[in-house]
Amino acid sequence: MTTNLSVVQKKNKRKKLKPIRIKEVASNEFTLPDGSRIDTEHELLSFLLPENVKAFYRELSLSVEALCGSRYEHSEHRLYRWGKQAGSIVLGNQRVAVERPRVRDAETGKEVRIPFYEKMQNPDSYDRAAFQSALKKCSQRDYKNGVPELAASFGMSKSSVSRSWVRTTGKKLEEFMSRDFSSVDLVAVLLDGKRFQDVGCLIAMGIDSSGKKHILGAYQCNTEHSESCKSLLEDLERRGLPARDLLFVVDGGSGLNKALRDKYDVHRETRRAVVVRCHVHKWENVKASLKPEEQHEAKSLYWAVRDARDLTQAMACSEQLKAYLKRVNGSALTSYIEAEQELLNLHRLKLSGSLKKFFSSTNPIESLNSLLEEDMRRVKRWQDSTHFRRWIATMALKNEKRMRKVRGCLGMLALKVQIQNLCKPEKLDESTV
């Protein structure tokens, strides 16, 4: 017996596009997906390449006529034409040499700027084009092959594009490191170190009460040095990070641990923050001390601590793990005990299953790191610290837009309340007052 089977393919959901509204057309106001306004007059002249130079001179002539009146016409205008001069504008993502008219004021004798010419001379459009091409993996040497060349064009050399990239990424660095988070209701901060070639970097990712992720900063420092890590925390606090009632998920660097201990008093009853150690990093440390035949049993017991349903069960699993490690390897036991309480803090927070999995490691930053590494792999050598910081800031801002909310984000407000309960200041004993 034969049967006819049909395969139903799942349709991919198309991203909903923002429609162009009638009132926008009437007012000649259009916006890019990021919300920035499009200068339609400039964009039209820049991309209609066959006629754009003619259109530029036509509009320039009208602009001069508006200032001085018609040519050879007697008028009462204070402004008058004063010859021509070589200049340049930006058309079609490249600079073009042009001849521009000059205008003077009859009373002051000073030259007057022509608004239309200044708008077309604005280098921001050129910088933006070079910047977008670089983000699309177009090399600076090959940029000129990616745009249609015009007669008398210049400014597309490797050096010109490189200078444009430096200007644009410099602005991105300033924007990235000066963002104010005081208006963001931050609940948790994930901190993880990463090396890009020979440069160490500590990346901070914040999670707010709605579950949205924010890249708080990327700092060129080593997680083994407590002073640099403490400076990082102080900079975040200056930019709006709350001074208490926070959850920190860390990779376990000794310097970072000391900085958190000194600043937030995390291991005492008067603690101002809760620290959870990354379970993945700690397992790798424990595993490194074990023989291959010992790792299977230890792995089962170790992850049973994280997957326990509550703190009581987690502590029981932890005791079993310590008993096993004590029997097979004392170094592995010492490594585990060093982070035991910070691993158990995951259960003290009383998280849902989704949030428990999310906050049990710094994997969300590892995902970001892989994107940053892919974007920055073409740089073979960092010239200096500023060079590295410009790149890391630019790529962090680019990839931040791709990040989704935390799965289980509806439980973030409950997490915030539980953190506040764990960070309550120690009550004074009235008998000692």
GROMACS .gro file of C-alpha atoms in nm:
model
  433
    1MET     CA    1   0.000   0.000   0.000
    2THR     CA    2   0.141   0.333  -0.099
    3THR     CA    3   0.073   0.665   0.067
    4ASN     CA    4   0.139   1.014  -0.054
    5LEU     CA    5   0.325   1.219   0.202
    6SER     CA    6   0.360   1.593   0.172
    7VAL     CA    7   0.625   1.796   0.347
    8VAL     CA    8   0.516   2.123   0.496
    9GLN     CA    9   0.800   2.369   0.516
   10LYS     CA   10   0.806   2.611   0.804
   11LYS     CA   11   0.797   2.966   0.682
   12ASN     CA   12   1.052   3.203   0.825
   13LYS     CA   13   0.895   3.506   0.981
   14ARG     CA   14   0.986   3.820   0.793
   15LYS     CA   15   1.106   4.113   0.994
   16LYS     CA   16   0.836   4.376   1.010
   17LEU     CA   17   0.948   4.691   0.830
   18LYS     CA   18   0.855   5.038   0.940
   19PRO     CA   19   0.622   5.187   0.676
   20ILE     CA   20   0.682   5.527   0.519
   21ARG     CA   21   0.387   5.739   0.625
   22ILE     CA   22   0.209   5.993   0.407
   23LYS     CA   23   0.288   6.280   0.642
   24GLU     CA   24   0.660   6.194   0.618
   25VAL     CA   25   0.646   6.217   0.239
   26ALA     CA   26   0.458   6.546   0.256
   27SER     CA   27   0.709   6.697   0.498
   28ASN     CA   28   1.009   6.538   0.320
   29GLU     CA   29   1.121   6.373   0.646
   30PHE     CA   30   1.254   6.019   0.628
   31THR     CA   31   1.444   5.822   0.892
   32LEU     CA   32   1.692   5.534   0.894
   33PRO     CA   33   1.618   5.216   1.098
   34ASP     CA   34   1.823   5.357   1.387
   35GLY     CA   35   1.596   5.663   1.402
   36SER     CA   36   1.838   5.915   1.254
   37ARG     CA   37   1.695   6.157   0.997
   38ILE     CA   38   1.785   6.119   0.628
   39ASP     CA   39   1.883   6.434   0.444
   40THR     CA   40   1.694   6.336   0.129
   41GLU     CA   41   1.827   6.624  -0.080
   42HIS     CA   42   2.186   6.528  -0.005
   43GLU     CA   43   2.131   6.153  -0.042
   44LEU     CA   44   1.956   6.196  -0.376
   45LEU     CA   45   2.241   6.399  -0.521
   46SER     CA   46   2.497   6.156  -0.380
   47PHE     CA   47   2.355   5.837  -0.529
   48LEU     CA   48   2.215   5.941  -0.867
   49LEU     CA   49   2.566   5.920  -1.009
   50PRO     CA   50   2.509   5.983  -1.383
   51GLU     CA   51   2.361   6.327  -1.323
   52ASN     CA   52   2.472   6.415  -0.972
   53VAL     CA   53   2.750   6.656  -1.067
   54LYS     CA   54   2.520   6.849  -1.299
   55ALA     CA   55   2.255   6.854  -1.028
   56PHE     CA   56   2.510   6.984  -0.779
   57TYR     CA   57   2.608   7.280  -0.999
   58ARG     CA   58   2.243   7.354  -1.072
   59GLU     CA   59   2.153   7.364  -0.703
   60LEU     CA   60   2.469   7.560  -0.624
   61SER     CA   61   2.374   7.822  -0.882
   62LEU     CA   62   2.029   7.857  -0.726
   63SER     CA   63   2.185   7.892  -0.381
   64VAL     CA   64   2.415   8.172  -0.504
   65GLU     CA   65   2.124   8.339  -0.682
   66ALA     CA   66   1.924   8.338  -0.358
   67LEU     CA   67   2.210   8.525  -0.191
   68CYS     CA   68   2.310   8.769  -0.466
   69GLY     CA   69   2.016   8.782  -0.705
   70SER     CA   70   2.026   8.700  -1.075
   71ARG     CA   71   2.350   8.751  -1.267
   72TYR     CA   72   2.388   9.092  -1.440
   73GLU     CA   73   2.080   9.220  -1.261
   74HIS     CA   74   2.092   9.546  -1.067
   75SER     CA   75   1.964   9.480  -0.717
   76GLU     CA   76   1.989   9.611  -0.366
   77HIS     CA   77   2.155   9.294  -0.234
   78ARG     CA   78   2.448   9.351   0.002
   79LEU     CA   79   2.608   9.033  -0.130
   80TYR     CA   80   2.775   9.000  -0.469
   81ARG     CA   81   2.968   8.738  -0.667
   82TRP     CA   82   3.348   8.742  -0.633
   83GLY     CA   83   3.501   8.496  -0.877
   84LYS     CA   84   3.559   8.124  -0.830
   85GLN     CA   85   3.788   7.894  -0.637
   86ALA     CA   86   3.881   7.525  -0.632
   87GLY     CA   87   3.701   7.318  -0.371
   88SER     CA   88   3.564   6.971  -0.302
   89ILE     CA   89   3.237   6.801  -0.211
   90VAL     CA   90   3.129   6.448  -0.117
   91LEU     CA   91   2.933   6.261  -0.385
   92GLY     CA   92   2.875   5.890  -0.423
   93ASN     CA   93   3.075   5.806  -0.108
   94GLN     CA   94   3.387   5.980  -0.237
   95ARG     CA   95   3.537   6.326  -0.254
   96VAL     CA   96   3.507   6.514  -0.584
   97ALA     CA   97   3.708   6.820  -0.684
   98VAL     CA   98   3.482   7.103  -0.801
   99GLU     CA   99   3.495   7.472  -0.884
  100ARG     CA  100   3.296   7.677  -0.637
  101PRO     CA  101   3.179   8.040  -0.667
  102ARG     CA  102   3.276   8.297  -0.405
  103VAL     CA  103   3.039   8.551  -0.250
  104ARG     CA  104   3.133   8.868  -0.059
  105ASP     CA  105   2.953   9.118   0.162
  106ALA     CA  106   2.966   9.472   0.014
  107GLU     CA  107   2.967   9.642   0.355
  108THR     CA  108   3.215   9.429   0.548
  109GLY     CA  109   3.424   9.307   0.255
  110LYS     CA  110   3.428   8.958   0.407
  111GLU     CA  111   3.353   8.637   0.223
  112VAL     CA  112   3.011   8.480   0.287
  113ARG     CA  113   2.961   8.106   0.311
  114ILE     CA  114   2.724   7.934   0.068
  115PRO     CA  115   2.493   7.705   0.272
  116PHE     CA  116   2.435   7.445  -0.001
  117TYR     CA  117   2.806   7.410  -0.076
  118GLU     CA  118   2.889   7.367   0.293
  119LYS     CA  119   2.628   7.096   0.328
  120MET     CA  120   2.768   6.903   0.032
  121GLN     CA  121   3.121   6.949   0.164
  122ASN     CA  122   3.036   6.788   0.498
  123PRO     CA  123   3.289   6.504   0.552
  124ASP     CA  124   3.052   6.315   0.783
  125SER     CA  125   2.881   6.145   0.489
  126TYR     CA  126   3.221   6.029   0.357
  127ASP     CA  127   3.325   5.908   0.702
  128ARG     CA  128   2.994   5.727   0.743
  129ALA     CA  129   3.035   5.552   0.407
  130ALA     CA  130   3.390   5.439   0.490
  131PHE     CA  131   3.277   5.328   0.835
  132GLN     CA  132   2.986   5.121   0.702
  133SER     CA  133   3.210   4.963   0.438
  134ALA     CA  134   3.461   4.859   0.705
  135LEU     CA  135   3.185   4.706   0.915
  136LYS     CA  136   3.086   4.504   0.608
  137LYS     CA  137   3.440   4.359   0.596
  138CYS     CA  138   3.551   4.584   0.306
  139SER     CA  139   3.922   4.649   0.351
  140GLN     CA  140   4.056   5.003   0.347
  141ARG     CA  141   4.285   4.919   0.054
  142ASP     CA  142   3.992   4.791  -0.156
  143TYR     CA  143   3.743   5.061  -0.066
  144LYS     CA  144   3.793   5.250  -0.393
  145ASN     CA  145   3.692   4.935  -0.585
  146GLY     CA  146   3.360   4.930  -0.402
  147VAL     CA  147   3.233   5.271  -0.516
  148PRO     CA  148   3.176   5.408  -0.868
  149GLU     CA  149   3.453   5.649  -0.955
  150LEU     CA  150   3.382   5.998  -1.084
  151ALA     CA  151   3.609   6.216  -1.290
  152ALA     CA  152   3.830   6.440  -1.075
  153SER     CA  153   3.753   6.235  -0.762
  154PHE     CA  154   4.007   6.196  -0.485
  155GLY     CA  155   4.023   6.097  -0.120
  156MET     CA  156   3.980   5.722  -0.175
  157SER     CA  157   4.336   5.618  -0.103
  158LYS     CA  158   4.417   5.374   0.174
  159SER     CA  159   4.545   5.659   0.389
  160SER     CA  160   4.234   5.873   0.338
  161VAL     CA  161   3.999   5.589   0.425
  162SER     CA  162   4.216   5.500   0.724
  163ARG     CA  163   4.201   5.857   0.856
  164SER     CA  164   3.825   5.855   0.809
  165TRP     CA  165   3.801   5.528   1.005
  166VAL     CA  166   4.014   5.671   1.287
  167ARG     CA  167   3.790   5.978   1.313
  168THR     CA  168   3.469   5.777   1.318
  169THR     CA  169   3.587   5.508   1.561
  170GLY     CA  170   3.731   5.777   1.786
  171LYS     CA  171   3.380   5.921   1.818
  172LYS     CA  172   3.247   5.571   1.888
  173LEU     CA  173   3.502   5.523   2.167
  174GLU     CA  174   3.403   5.852   2.327
  175GLU     CA  175   3.035   5.758   2.303
  176PHE     CA  176   3.095   5.407   2.441
  177MET     CA  177   3.299   5.508   2.745
  178SER     CA  178   3.084   5.808   2.842
  179ARG     CA  179   2.740   5.646   2.836
  180ASP     CA  180   2.539   5.717   3.150
  181PHE     CA  181   2.351   5.423   3.303
  182SER     CA  182   2.199   5.606   3.600
  183SER     CA  183   1.853   5.585   3.439
  184VAL     CA  184   1.887   5.208   3.376
  185ASP     CA  185   1.756   4.979   3.652
  186LEU     CA  186   2.058   4.746   3.657
  187VAL     CA  187   2.017   4.424   3.856
  188ALA     CA  188   2.316   4.211   3.754
  189VAL     CA  189   2.662   4.254   3.604
  190LEU     CA  190   2.860   3.984   3.423
  191LEU     CA  191   3.238   4.026   3.411
  192ASP     CA  192   3.470   3.816   3.198
  193GLY     CA  193   3.825   3.853   3.070
  194LYS     CA  194   3.929   3.800   2.709
  195ARG     CA  195   4.257   3.825   2.521
  196PHE     CA  196   4.269   3.971   2.172
  197GLN     CA  197   4.611   3.863   2.047
  198ASP     CA  198   4.844   3.997   2.317
  199VAL     CA  199   4.602   4.250   2.470
  200GLY     CA  200   4.392   4.160   2.775
  201CYS     CA  201   4.042   4.303   2.807
  202LEU     CA  202   3.774   4.282   3.076
  203ILE     CA  203   3.419   4.317   2.944
  204ALA     CA  204   3.125   4.418   3.164
  205MET     CA  205   2.768   4.331   3.061
  206GLY     CA  206   2.472   4.461   3.261
  207ILE     CA  207   2.123   4.311   3.285
  208ASP     CA  208   1.838   4.543   3.378
  209SER     CA  209   1.508   4.462   3.551
  210SER     CA  210   1.336   4.400   3.216
  211GLY     CA  211   1.599   4.146   3.108
  212LYS     CA  212   1.766   4.370   2.851
  213LYS     CA  213   2.143   4.340   2.809
  214HIS     CA  214   2.374   4.642   2.808
  215ILE     CA  215   2.749   4.643   2.736
  216LEU     CA  216   2.866   4.863   3.022
  217GLY     CA  217   3.230   4.884   2.919
  218ALA     CA  218   3.539   4.710   2.784
  219TYR     CA  219   3.853   4.780   2.984
  220GLN     CA  220   4.210   4.702   2.889
  221CYS     CA  221   4.321   4.528   3.206
  222ASN     CA  222   4.401   4.189   3.359
  223THR     CA  223   4.162   4.005   3.592
  224GLU     CA  224   4.464   3.897   3.798
  225HIS     CA  225   4.541   4.259   3.898
  226SER     CA  226   4.307   4.383   4.169
  227GLU     CA  227   4.388   4.754   4.134
  228SER     CA  228   4.294   4.769   3.765
  229CYS     CA  229   3.975   4.573   3.836
  230LYS     CA  230   3.888   4.809   4.121
  231SER     CA  231   3.936   5.109   3.890
  232LEU     CA  232   3.696   4.943   3.646
  233LEU     CA  233   3.429   4.907   3.917
  234GLU     CA  234   3.475   5.268   4.026
  235ASP     CA  235   3.440   5.391   3.668
  236LEU     CA  236   3.116   5.194   3.627
  237GLU     CA  237   2.986   5.345   3.951
  238ARG     CA  238   3.066   5.697   3.826
  239ARG     CA  239   2.863   5.623   3.515
  240GLY     CA  240   2.554   5.511   3.705
  241LEU     CA  241   2.613   5.158   3.838
  242PRO     CA  242   2.434   5.125   4.177
  243ALA     CA  243   2.661   5.120   4.482
  244ARG     CA  244   2.485   4.816   4.637
  245ASP     CA  245   2.220   4.546   4.586
  246LEU     CA  246   2.379   4.395   4.275
  247LEU     CA  247   2.449   4.046   4.146
  248PHE     CA  248   2.795   3.988   3.997
  249VAL     CA  249   2.873   3.680   3.785
  250VAL     CA  250   3.250   3.651   3.743
  251ASP     CA  251   3.503   3.420   3.580
  252GLY     CA  252   3.708   3.384   3.898
  253GLY     CA  253   4.022   3.588   3.831
  254SER     CA  254   4.205   3.647   4.159
  255GLY     CA  255   4.239   4.021   4.106
  256LEU     CA  256   3.871   4.061   4.022
  257ASN     CA  257   3.769   3.855   4.326
  258LYS     CA  258   3.980   4.075   4.554
  259ALA     CA  259   3.842   4.396   4.400
  260LEU     CA  260   3.483   4.279   4.459
  261ARG     CA  261   3.566   4.168   4.812
  262ASP     CA  262   3.724   4.503   4.900
  263LYS     CA  263   3.455   4.719   4.739
  264TYR     CA  264   3.136   4.527   4.818
  265ASP     CA  265   3.235   4.323   5.128
  266VAL     CA  266   3.082   4.022   4.952
  267HIS     CA  267   3.177   3.750   5.204
  268ARG     CA  268   3.033   3.912   5.517
  269GLU     CA  269   2.691   3.972   5.665
  270THR     CA  270   2.720   4.338   5.571
  271ARG     CA  271   2.772   4.258   5.204
  272ARG     CA  272   2.650   4.507   4.947
  273ALA     CA  273   2.649   4.266   4.652
  274VAL     CA  274   2.610   3.894   4.578
  275VAL     CA  275   2.878   3.716   4.376
  276VAL     CA  276   2.818   3.399   4.174
  277ARG     CA  277   3.119   3.217   4.033
  278CYS     CA  278   3.103   3.096   3.674
  279HIS     CA  279   3.037   2.721   3.698
  280VAL     CA  280   3.201   2.652   3.361
  281HIS     CA  281   3.530   2.822   3.451
  282LYS     CA  282   3.545   2.654   3.793
  283TRP     CA  283   3.478   2.310   3.647
  284GLU     CA  284   3.768   2.356   3.406
  285ASN     CA  285   3.991   2.441   3.704
  286VAL     CA  286   3.879   2.132   3.897
  287LYS     CA  287   3.901   1.910   3.590
  288ALA     CA  288   4.261   2.017   3.522
  289SER     CA  289   4.373   1.847   3.847
  290LEU     CA  290   4.193   1.517   3.784
  291LYS     CA  291   4.295   1.208   3.589
  292PRO     CA  292   4.076   1.118   3.289
  293GLU     CA  293   3.926   0.819   3.472
  294GLU     CA  294   3.831   1.041   3.769
  295GLN     CA  295   3.663   1.315   3.568
  296HIS     CA  296   3.337   1.136   3.484
  297GLU     CA  297   3.229   1.081   3.846
  298ALA     CA  298   3.346   1.426   3.951
  299LYS     CA  299   3.161   1.587   3.661
  300SER     CA  300   2.831   1.420   3.755
  301LEU     CA  301   2.860   1.533   4.117
  302TYR     CA  302   2.976   1.883   4.023
  303TRP     CA  303   2.688   1.964   3.789
  304ALA     CA  304   2.442   1.805   4.030
  305VAL     CA  305   2.528   2.094   4.263
  306ARG     CA  306   2.414   2.347   4.003
  307ASP     CA  307   2.106   2.151   3.893
  308ALA     CA  308   1.977   2.089   4.247
  309ARG     CA  309   1.619   2.204   4.308
  310ASP     CA  310   1.706   2.415   4.614
  311LEU     CA  311   1.988   2.520   4.847
  312THR     CA  312   1.947   2.220   5.082
  313GLN     CA  313   1.984   1.967   4.801
  314ALA     CA  314   2.272   2.167   4.651
  315MET     CA  315   2.461   2.161   4.982
  316ALA     CA  316   2.409   1.784   5.009
  317CYS     CA  317   2.547   1.734   4.656
  318SER     CA  318   2.837   1.963   4.742
  319GLU     CA  319   2.928   1.747   5.044
  320GLN     CA  320   2.927   1.435   4.824
  321LEU     CA  321   3.153   1.608   4.572
  322LYS     CA  322   3.397   1.718   4.843
  323ALA     CA  323   3.409   1.366   4.985
  324TYR     CA  324   3.493   1.224   4.641
  325LEU     CA  325   3.757   1.488   4.565
  326LYS     CA  326   3.914   1.438   4.907
  327ARG     CA  327   3.957   1.071   4.823
  328VAL     CA  328   4.101   1.114   4.472
  329ASN     CA  329   4.279   1.451   4.454
  330GLY     CA  330   4.347   1.709   4.724
  331SER     CA  331   4.434   1.986   4.475
  332ALA     CA  332   4.098   1.954   4.302
  333LEU     CA  333   3.929   1.967   4.643
  334THR     CA  334   4.114   2.288   4.736
  335SER     CA  335   4.016   2.447   4.406
  336TYR     CA  336   3.650   2.361   4.461
  337ILE     CA  337   3.633   2.473   4.824
  338GLU     CA  338   3.779   2.812   4.726
  339ALA     CA  339   3.464   2.885   4.520
  340GLU     CA  340   3.206   2.668   4.700
  341GLN     CA  341   3.004   2.946   4.865
  342GLU     CA  342   2.996   3.156   4.549
  343LEU     CA  343   2.871   2.854   4.354
  344LEU     CA  344   2.599   2.792   4.615
  345ASN     CA  345   2.493   3.158   4.598
  346LEU     CA  346   2.313   3.063   4.277
  347HIS     CA  347   2.059   2.872   4.490
  348ARG     CA  348   2.036   3.141   4.757
  349LEU     CA  349   1.889   3.367   4.488
  350LYS     CA  350   1.590   3.130   4.439
  351LEU     CA  351   1.594   3.165   4.062
  352SER     CA  352   1.368   3.009   3.801
  353GLY     CA  353   1.513   2.736   3.583
  354SER     CA  354   1.587   2.970   3.292
  355LEU     CA  355   1.750   3.240   3.504
  356LYS     CA  356   1.947   2.981   3.703
  357LYS     CA  357   2.098   2.850   3.380
  358PHE     CA  358   2.169   3.203   3.252
  359PHE     CA  359   2.340   3.332   3.567
  360SER     CA  360   2.537   3.012   3.632
  361SER     CA  361   2.811   3.116   3.389
  362THR     CA  362   2.961   3.403   3.193
  363ASN     CA  363   2.864   3.235   2.864
  364PRO     CA  364   2.657   3.537   2.751
  365ILE     CA  365   2.980   3.738   2.742
  366GLU     CA  366   3.158   3.448   2.573
  367SER     CA  367   2.901   3.473   2.292
  368LEU     CA  368   2.974   3.845   2.264
  369ASN     CA  369   3.347   3.774   2.269
  370SER     CA  370   3.315   3.540   1.971
  371LEU     CA  371   3.141   3.816   1.773
  372LEU     CA  372   3.407   4.069   1.871
  373GLU     CA  373   3.684   3.827   1.779
  374GLU     CA  374   3.531   3.770   1.436
  375ASP     CA  375   3.504   4.146   1.373
  376MET     CA  376   3.858   4.219   1.493
  377ARG     CA  377   4.046   3.920   1.350
  378ARG     CA  378   4.171   4.120   1.050
  379VAL     CA  379   4.381   4.345   1.273
  380LYS     CA  380   4.720   4.176   1.290
  381ARG     CA  381   4.890   4.419   1.528
  382TRP     CA  382   4.768   4.679   1.777
  383GLN     CA  383   4.971   4.997   1.737
  384ASP     CA  384   4.884   5.130   2.084
  385SER     CA  385   4.615   5.124   2.351
  386THR     CA  386   4.396   5.380   2.174
  387HIS     CA  387   4.401   5.172   1.855
  388PHE     CA  388   4.269   4.870   2.045
  389ARG     CA  389   4.012   5.065   2.245
  390ARG     CA  390   3.871   5.231   1.933
  391TRP     CA  391   3.810   4.893   1.774
  392ILE     CA  392   3.666   4.722   2.081
  393ALA     CA  393   3.427   5.013   2.146
  394THR     CA  394   3.308   5.028   1.784
  395MET     CA  395   3.245   4.656   1.758
  396ALA     CA  396   3.082   4.640   2.102
  397LEU     CA  397   2.831   4.909   2.003
  398LYS     CA  398   2.767   4.729   1.675
  399ASN     CA  399   2.700   4.391   1.838
  400GLU     CA  400   2.500   4.530   2.129
  401LYS     CA  401   2.212   4.586   1.886
  402ARG     CA  402   2.201   4.211   1.815
  403MET     CA  403   2.161   4.102   2.176
  404ARG     CA  404   1.825   3.966   2.289
  405LYS     CA  405   1.654   3.982   2.625
  406VAL     CA  406   1.734   3.721   2.888
  407ARG     CA  407   1.517   3.411   2.866
  408GLY     CA  408   1.293   3.411   3.172
  409CYS     CA  409   1.315   3.789   3.203
  410LEU     CA  410   0.980   3.805   3.386
  411GLY     CA  411   1.163   3.678   3.694
  412MET     CA  412   1.413   3.967   3.703
  413LEU     CA  413   1.206   4.178   3.945
  414ALA     CA  414   1.183   3.884   4.188
  415LEU     CA  415   1.561   3.843   4.156
  416LYS     CA  416   1.608   4.211   4.241
  417VAL     CA  417   1.402   4.170   4.561
  418GLN     CA  418   1.597   3.858   4.664
  419ILE     CA  419   1.931   4.036   4.611
  420GLN     CA  420   1.809   4.319   4.835
  421ASN     CA  421   1.714   4.063   5.103
  422LEU     CA  422   2.059   3.902   5.090
  423CYS     CA  423   2.230   4.243   5.104
  424LYS     CA  424   2.038   4.381   5.402
  425PRO     CA  425   2.276   4.554   5.647
  426GLU     CA  426   2.344   4.367   5.967
  427LYS     CA  427   2.109   4.473   6.247
  428LEU     CA  428   2.272   4.627   6.552
  429ASP     CA  429   2.245   4.440   6.879
  430GLU     CA  430   2.059   4.679   7.113
  431SER     CA  431   2.237   4.533   7.417
  432THR     CA  432   2.571   4.656   7.284
  433VAL     CA  433   2.455   5.010   7.207
   0.00000   0.00000   0.00000
